[in-house]
Short mmCIF file of C-alpha atoms in Angstrom, two decimals:
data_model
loop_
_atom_site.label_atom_id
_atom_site.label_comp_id
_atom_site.label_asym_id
_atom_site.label_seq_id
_atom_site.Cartn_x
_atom_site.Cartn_y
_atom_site.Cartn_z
CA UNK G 1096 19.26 -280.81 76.89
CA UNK G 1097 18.22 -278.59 73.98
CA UNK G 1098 14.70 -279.89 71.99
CA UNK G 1099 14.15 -277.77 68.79
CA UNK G 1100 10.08 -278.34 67.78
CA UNK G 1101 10.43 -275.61 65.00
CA UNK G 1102 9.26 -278.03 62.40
CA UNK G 1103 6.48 -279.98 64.44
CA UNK G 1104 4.57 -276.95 64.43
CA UNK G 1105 2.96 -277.96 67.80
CA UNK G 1106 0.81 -275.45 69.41
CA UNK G 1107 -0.49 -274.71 73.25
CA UNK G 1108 -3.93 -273.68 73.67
CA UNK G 1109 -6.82 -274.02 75.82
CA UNK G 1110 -4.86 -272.87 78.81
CA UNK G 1111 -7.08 -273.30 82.26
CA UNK G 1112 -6.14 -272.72 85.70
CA UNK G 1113 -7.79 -272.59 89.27
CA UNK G 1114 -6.54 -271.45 93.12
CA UNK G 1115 -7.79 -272.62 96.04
CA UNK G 1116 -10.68 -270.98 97.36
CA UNK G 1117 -9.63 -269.48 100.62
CA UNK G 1118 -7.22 -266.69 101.16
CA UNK G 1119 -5.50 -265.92 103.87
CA UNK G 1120 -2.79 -263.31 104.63
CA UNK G 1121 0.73 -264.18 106.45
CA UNK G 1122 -1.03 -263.29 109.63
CA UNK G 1123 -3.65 -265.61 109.32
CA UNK G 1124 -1.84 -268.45 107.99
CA UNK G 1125 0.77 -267.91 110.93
CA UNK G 1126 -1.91 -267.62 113.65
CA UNK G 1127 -3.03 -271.21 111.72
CA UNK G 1128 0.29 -272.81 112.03
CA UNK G 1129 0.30 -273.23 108.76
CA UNK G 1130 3.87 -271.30 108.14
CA UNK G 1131 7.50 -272.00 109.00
CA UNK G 1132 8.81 -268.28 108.52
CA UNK G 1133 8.00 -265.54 110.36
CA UNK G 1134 5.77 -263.58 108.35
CA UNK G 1135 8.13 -260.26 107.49
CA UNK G 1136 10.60 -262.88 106.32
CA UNK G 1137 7.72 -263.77 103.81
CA UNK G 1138 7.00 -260.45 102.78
CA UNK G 1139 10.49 -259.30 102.71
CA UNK G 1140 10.24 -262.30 99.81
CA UNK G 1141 7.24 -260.65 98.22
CA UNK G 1142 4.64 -262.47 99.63
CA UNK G 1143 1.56 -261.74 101.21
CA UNK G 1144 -1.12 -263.97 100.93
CA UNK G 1145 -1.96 -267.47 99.51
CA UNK G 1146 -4.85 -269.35 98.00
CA UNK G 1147 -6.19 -272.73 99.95
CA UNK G 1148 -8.53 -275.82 99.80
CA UNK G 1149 -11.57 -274.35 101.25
CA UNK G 1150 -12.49 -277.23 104.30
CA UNK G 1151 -14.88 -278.80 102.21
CA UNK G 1152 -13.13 -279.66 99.15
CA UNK G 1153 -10.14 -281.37 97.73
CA UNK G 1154 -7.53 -281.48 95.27
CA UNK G 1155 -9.90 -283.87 92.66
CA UNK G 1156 -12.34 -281.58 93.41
CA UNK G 1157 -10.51 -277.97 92.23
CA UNK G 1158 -8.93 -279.72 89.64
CA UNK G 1159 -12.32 -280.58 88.34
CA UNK G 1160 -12.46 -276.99 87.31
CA UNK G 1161 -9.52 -277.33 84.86
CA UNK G 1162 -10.49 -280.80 83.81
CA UNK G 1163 -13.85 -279.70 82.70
CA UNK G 1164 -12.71 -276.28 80.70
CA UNK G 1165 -10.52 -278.71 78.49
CA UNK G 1166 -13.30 -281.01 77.68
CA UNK G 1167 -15.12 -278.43 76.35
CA UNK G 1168 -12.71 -277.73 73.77
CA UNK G 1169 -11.80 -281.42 73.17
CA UNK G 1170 -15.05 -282.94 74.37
CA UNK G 1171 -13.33 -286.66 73.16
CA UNK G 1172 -9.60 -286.80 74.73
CA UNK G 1173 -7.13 -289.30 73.28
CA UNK G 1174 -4.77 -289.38 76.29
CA UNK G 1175 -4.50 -287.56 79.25
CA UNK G 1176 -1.00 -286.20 81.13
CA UNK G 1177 -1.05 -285.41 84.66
CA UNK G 1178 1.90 -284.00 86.84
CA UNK G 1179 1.85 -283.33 90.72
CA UNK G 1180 4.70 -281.31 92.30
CA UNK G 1181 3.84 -282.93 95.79
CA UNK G 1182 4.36 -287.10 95.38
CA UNK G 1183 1.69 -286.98 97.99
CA UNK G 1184 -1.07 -285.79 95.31
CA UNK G 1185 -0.31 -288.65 93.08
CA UNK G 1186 -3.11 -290.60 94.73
CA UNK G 1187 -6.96 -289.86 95.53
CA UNK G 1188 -7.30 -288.13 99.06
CA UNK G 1189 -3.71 -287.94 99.55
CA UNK G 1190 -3.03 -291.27 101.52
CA UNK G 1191 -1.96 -294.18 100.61
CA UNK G 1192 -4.56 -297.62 102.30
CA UNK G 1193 -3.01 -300.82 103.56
CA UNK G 1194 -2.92 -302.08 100.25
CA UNK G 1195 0.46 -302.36 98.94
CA UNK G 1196 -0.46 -301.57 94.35
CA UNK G 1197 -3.73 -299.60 95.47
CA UNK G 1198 -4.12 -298.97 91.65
CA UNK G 1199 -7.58 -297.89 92.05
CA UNK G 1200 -6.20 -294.88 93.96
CA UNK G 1201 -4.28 -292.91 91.18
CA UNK G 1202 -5.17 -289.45 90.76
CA UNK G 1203 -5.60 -289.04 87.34
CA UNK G 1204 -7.93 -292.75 87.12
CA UNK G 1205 -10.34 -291.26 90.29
CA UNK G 1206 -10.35 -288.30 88.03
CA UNK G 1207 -11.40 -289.73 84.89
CA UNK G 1208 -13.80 -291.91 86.94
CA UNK G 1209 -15.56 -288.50 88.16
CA UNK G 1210 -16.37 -287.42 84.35
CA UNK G 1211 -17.43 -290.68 83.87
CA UNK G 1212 -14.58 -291.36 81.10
CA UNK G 1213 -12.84 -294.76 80.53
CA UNK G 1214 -10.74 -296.31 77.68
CA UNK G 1215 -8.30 -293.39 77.99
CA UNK G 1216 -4.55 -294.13 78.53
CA UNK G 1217 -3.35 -291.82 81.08
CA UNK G 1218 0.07 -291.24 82.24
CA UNK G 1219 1.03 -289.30 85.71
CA UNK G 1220 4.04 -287.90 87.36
CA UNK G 1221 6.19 -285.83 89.87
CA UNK G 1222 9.93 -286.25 89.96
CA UNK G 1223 10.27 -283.01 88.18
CA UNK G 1224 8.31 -280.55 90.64
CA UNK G 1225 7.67 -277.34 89.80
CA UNK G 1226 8.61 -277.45 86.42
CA UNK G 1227 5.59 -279.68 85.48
CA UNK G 1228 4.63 -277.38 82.65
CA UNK G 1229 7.89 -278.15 81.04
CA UNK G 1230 8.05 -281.66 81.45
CA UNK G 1231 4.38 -282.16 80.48
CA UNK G 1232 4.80 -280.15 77.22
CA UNK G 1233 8.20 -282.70 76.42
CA UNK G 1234 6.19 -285.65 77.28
CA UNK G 1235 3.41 -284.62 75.19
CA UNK G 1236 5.54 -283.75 72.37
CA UNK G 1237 6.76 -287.16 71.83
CA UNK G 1238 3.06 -288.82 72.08
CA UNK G 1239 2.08 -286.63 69.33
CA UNK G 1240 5.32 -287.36 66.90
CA UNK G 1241 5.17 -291.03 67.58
CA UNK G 1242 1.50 -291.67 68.03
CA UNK G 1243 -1.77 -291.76 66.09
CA UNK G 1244 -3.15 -288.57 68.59
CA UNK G 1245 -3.92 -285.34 67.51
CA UNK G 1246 -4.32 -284.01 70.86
CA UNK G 1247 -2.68 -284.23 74.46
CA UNK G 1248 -4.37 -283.28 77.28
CA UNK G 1249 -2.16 -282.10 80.40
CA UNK G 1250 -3.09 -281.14 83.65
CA UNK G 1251 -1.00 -280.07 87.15
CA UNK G 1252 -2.89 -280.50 90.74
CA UNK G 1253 -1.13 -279.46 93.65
CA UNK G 1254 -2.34 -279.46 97.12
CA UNK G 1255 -0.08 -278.89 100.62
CA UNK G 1256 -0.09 -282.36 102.16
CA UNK G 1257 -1.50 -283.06 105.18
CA UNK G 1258 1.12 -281.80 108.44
CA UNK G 1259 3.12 -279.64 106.13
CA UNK G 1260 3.10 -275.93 106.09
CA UNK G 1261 2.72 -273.28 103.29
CA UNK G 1262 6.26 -271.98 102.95
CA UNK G 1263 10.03 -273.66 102.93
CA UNK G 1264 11.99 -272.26 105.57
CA UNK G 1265 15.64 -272.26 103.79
CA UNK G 1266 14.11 -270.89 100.52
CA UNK G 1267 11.41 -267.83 102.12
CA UNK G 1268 8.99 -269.35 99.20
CA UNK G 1269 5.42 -269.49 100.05
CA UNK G 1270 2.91 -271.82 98.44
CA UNK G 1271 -1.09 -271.77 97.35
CA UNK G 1272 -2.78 -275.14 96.21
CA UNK G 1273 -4.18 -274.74 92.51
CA UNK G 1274 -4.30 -276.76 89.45
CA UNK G 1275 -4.10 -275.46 85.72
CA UNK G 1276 -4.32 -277.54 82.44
CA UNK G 1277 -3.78 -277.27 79.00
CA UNK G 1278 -3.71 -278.99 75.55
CA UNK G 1279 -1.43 -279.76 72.70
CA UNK G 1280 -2.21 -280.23 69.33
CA UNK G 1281 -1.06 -279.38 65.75
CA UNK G 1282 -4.06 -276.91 65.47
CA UNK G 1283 -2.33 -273.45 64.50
CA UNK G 1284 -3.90 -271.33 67.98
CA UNK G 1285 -2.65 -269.78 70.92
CA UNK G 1286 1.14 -270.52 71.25
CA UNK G 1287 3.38 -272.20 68.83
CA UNK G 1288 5.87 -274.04 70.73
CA UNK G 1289 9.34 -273.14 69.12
CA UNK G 1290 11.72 -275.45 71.94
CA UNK G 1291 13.06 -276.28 75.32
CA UNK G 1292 15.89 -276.35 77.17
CA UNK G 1293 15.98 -279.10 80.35
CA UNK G 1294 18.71 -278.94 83.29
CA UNK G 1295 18.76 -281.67 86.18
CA UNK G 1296 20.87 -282.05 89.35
CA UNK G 1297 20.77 -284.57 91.88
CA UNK G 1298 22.24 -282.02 94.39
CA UNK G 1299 19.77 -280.64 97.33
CA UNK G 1300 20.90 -277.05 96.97
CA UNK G 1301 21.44 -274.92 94.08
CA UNK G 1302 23.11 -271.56 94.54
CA UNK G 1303 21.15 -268.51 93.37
CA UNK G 1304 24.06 -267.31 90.76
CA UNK G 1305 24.53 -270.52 89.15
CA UNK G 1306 20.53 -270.54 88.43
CA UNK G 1307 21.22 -267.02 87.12
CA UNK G 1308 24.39 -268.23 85.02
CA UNK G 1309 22.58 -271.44 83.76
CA UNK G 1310 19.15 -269.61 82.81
CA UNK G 1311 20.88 -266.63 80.77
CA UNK G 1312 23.19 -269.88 79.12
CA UNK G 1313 20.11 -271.99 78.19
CA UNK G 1314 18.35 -268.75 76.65
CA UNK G 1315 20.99 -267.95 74.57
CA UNK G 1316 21.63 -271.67 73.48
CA UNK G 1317 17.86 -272.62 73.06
CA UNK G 1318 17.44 -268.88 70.85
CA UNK G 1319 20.63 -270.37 68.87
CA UNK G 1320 19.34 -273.98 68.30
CA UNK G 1321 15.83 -272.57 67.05
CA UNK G 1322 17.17 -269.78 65.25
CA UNK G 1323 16.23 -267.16 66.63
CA UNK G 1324 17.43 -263.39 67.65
CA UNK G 1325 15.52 -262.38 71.05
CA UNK G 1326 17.00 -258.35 70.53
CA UNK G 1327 15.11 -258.27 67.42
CA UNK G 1328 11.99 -259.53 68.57
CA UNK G 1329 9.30 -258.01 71.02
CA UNK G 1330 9.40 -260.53 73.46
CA UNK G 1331 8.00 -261.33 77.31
CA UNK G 1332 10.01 -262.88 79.97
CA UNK G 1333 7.75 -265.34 82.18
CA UNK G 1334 9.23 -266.14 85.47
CA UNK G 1335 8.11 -267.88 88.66
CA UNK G 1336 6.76 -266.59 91.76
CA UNK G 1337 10.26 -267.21 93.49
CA UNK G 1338 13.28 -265.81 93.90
CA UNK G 1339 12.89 -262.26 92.72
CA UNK G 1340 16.51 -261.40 93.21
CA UNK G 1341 17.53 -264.34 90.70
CA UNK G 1342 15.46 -263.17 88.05
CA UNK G 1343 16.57 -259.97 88.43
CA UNK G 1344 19.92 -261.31 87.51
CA UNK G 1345 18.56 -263.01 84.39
CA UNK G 1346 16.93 -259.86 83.25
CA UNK G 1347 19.66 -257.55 83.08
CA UNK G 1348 22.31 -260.18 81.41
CA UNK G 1349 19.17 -260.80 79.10
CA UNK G 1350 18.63 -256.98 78.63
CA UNK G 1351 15.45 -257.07 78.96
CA UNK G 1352 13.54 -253.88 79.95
CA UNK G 1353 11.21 -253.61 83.40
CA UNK G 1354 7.55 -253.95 81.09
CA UNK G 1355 8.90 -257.25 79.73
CA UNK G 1356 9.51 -259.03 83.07
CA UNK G 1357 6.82 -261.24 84.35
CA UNK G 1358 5.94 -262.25 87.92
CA UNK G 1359 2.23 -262.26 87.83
CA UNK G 1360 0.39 -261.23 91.17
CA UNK G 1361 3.43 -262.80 93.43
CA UNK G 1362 2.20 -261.00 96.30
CA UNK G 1363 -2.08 -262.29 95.93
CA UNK G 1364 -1.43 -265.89 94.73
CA UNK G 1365 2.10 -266.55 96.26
CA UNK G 1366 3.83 -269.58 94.50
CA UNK G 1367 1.17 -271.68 92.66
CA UNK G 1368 3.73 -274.55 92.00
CA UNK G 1369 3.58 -275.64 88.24
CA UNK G 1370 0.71 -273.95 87.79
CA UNK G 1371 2.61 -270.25 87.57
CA UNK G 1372 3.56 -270.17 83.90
CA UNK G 1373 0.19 -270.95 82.81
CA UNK G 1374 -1.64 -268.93 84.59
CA UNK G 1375 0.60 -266.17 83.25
CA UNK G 1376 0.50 -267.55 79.83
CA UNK G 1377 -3.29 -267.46 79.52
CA UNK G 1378 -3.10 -263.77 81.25
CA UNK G 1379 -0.39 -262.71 78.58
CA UNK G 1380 -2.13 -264.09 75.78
CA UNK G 1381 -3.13 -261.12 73.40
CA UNK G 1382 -3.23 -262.21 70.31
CA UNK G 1383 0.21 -260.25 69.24
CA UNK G 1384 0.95 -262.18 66.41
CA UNK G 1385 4.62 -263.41 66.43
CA UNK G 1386 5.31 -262.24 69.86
CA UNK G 1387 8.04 -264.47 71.51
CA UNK G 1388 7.28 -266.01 75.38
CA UNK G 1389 10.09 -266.74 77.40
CA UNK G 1390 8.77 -269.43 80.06
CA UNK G 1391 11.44 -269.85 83.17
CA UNK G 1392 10.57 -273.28 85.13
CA UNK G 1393 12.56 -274.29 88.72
CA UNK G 1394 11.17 -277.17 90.68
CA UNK G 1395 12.51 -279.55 93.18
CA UNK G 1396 14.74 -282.22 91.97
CA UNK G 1397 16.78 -280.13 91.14
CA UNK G 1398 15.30 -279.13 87.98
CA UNK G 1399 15.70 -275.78 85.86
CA UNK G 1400 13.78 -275.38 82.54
CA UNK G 1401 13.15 -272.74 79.64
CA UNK G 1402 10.58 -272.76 76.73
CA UNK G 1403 10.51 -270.25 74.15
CA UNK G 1404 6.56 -269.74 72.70
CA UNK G 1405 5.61 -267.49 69.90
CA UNK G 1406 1.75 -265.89 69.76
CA UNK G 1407 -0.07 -267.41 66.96
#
């Protein structure tokens, strides 16, 4: 699926993000029990140390931090989007009560609740995983074309769930709790959202090469459909902290020149989840006018996604 938002002139700013307040490295997380891997399979991956809950918060909690930085810059929000990789976040504290519809319990309501807001029409989700980014700035998209809002705020919390661990075995991909935000509007600032490309399998597994072949194809197709030529643009490639040899891949059918490739601070802040491309869009963020962003997505599902951004 190809979405060309050339002419909507819609624009990401704003962009917010927080980690979990403890590190640890693979040593301490294994001597925790908090890893499946041994830890020179992790660091074979590129890893070596995540960010955590700290004991005495939450996930409501850190994304407080988020929340708050995008209410300062729309201090009145019209509607609020909220994605969770883990289905487990989707509801205060984790845990579901005996209650069969604890509707009370919804993340992004026990949120709003804690800012005191109300009268807000909120919308949550996480059947798309990792690529929360993508799918928040496609569901946002369509509130503002067929809406009376100027504004969308969207938000990602992810948190390991209780009796889980920080890494997947099969994949060598390890995780850090954090939760980013951001907000779309018409107003001409940060990044002018140009399109997206969306890919979904109902398979478990996904070999490496086809995510290579499919993420050089939806480049090419998306930079057709918007009309644009990457080779005559400066441009930045934004991947995720995963699969390194993949990416790789992409790069060199792409063309695209060590300096350009982006996989910000793998080895500090592991995997952050959907939270990567933001954090590496708000870090990337110059203000080089008519510089193209290349945002790579993969999340559970199976799910692969591409955006292509321009500085404004």
């Amino acid at each position: 699926m190809n979405i060309n938002l050339t002419t909507a002139r819609y624009h990401i700013h704003g962009l917010t993000y927080r980690l979990g307040e403890t590190r640890r490295n693979l040593q301490e997380l294994q001597a925790a029990r908090l890893l499946a891997n041994e830890p020179a399979e992790l660091e074979k991956a590129g890893y070596r140390c995540n960010a955590a809950l700290a004991t005495n918060t939450d996930l409501l909690s850190l994304a407080a931090g988020p929340f708050s930085d995008l209410l300062r810059q729309c201090a009145k929000p019209q509607v609020v989007l909220m994605h969770h990789s883990y289905p487990e976040n989707t509801s205060e504290g984790g845990k579901r009560d005996a209650e069969l519809m604890s509707r009370a319990k919804y993340f992004p309501a026990a949120l709003l609740r804690k800012f005191q807001l109300d009268h807000i029409p909120y919308f949550g989700s996480y059947a798309s995983g990792c690529t929360g980014m993508l799918s928040l700035l496609i569901k946002a998209a369509g509130l503002l074309a067929y809406s009376d809002q100027e504004s969308v705020l969207c938000l990602t919390a992810d948190a390991r769930p209780e009796g889980a661990n920080y890494d997947m075995l099969r994949e060598k991909i390890l995780t850090s709790d954090a939760s980013s935000g951001f907000i779309l509007s018409k107003e001409p600032q940060g990044f002018r959202v140009l399109g997206l490309s969306y890919y979904s399998s109902s398979r478990a597994v996904m070999p490496l090469v086809e995510i290579v072949k499919r993420s050089v194809q939806m480049v090419k197709d998306l930079c057709q459909v918007v009309g644009i030529q990457l080779q005559e643009r400066e441009a930045l490639f934004h991947y995720p902290n995963i699969f390194t040899p993949a990416w790789d891949m992409v790069s060199r059918y792409l063309k695209v020149p060590p300096e350009r490739r982006i996989l910000d601070e793998m080895p500090e802040r592991a995997h952050c989840l959907s939270s990567d491309s933001i954090i590496s869009l708000k870090k990337w963020h110059q203000g080089n006018k008519g510089r193209i962003h290349v945002v790579f997505n993969f999340g559970s599902g199976l799910h692969l996604g591409v955006c292509l951004l321009e500085e404004v």
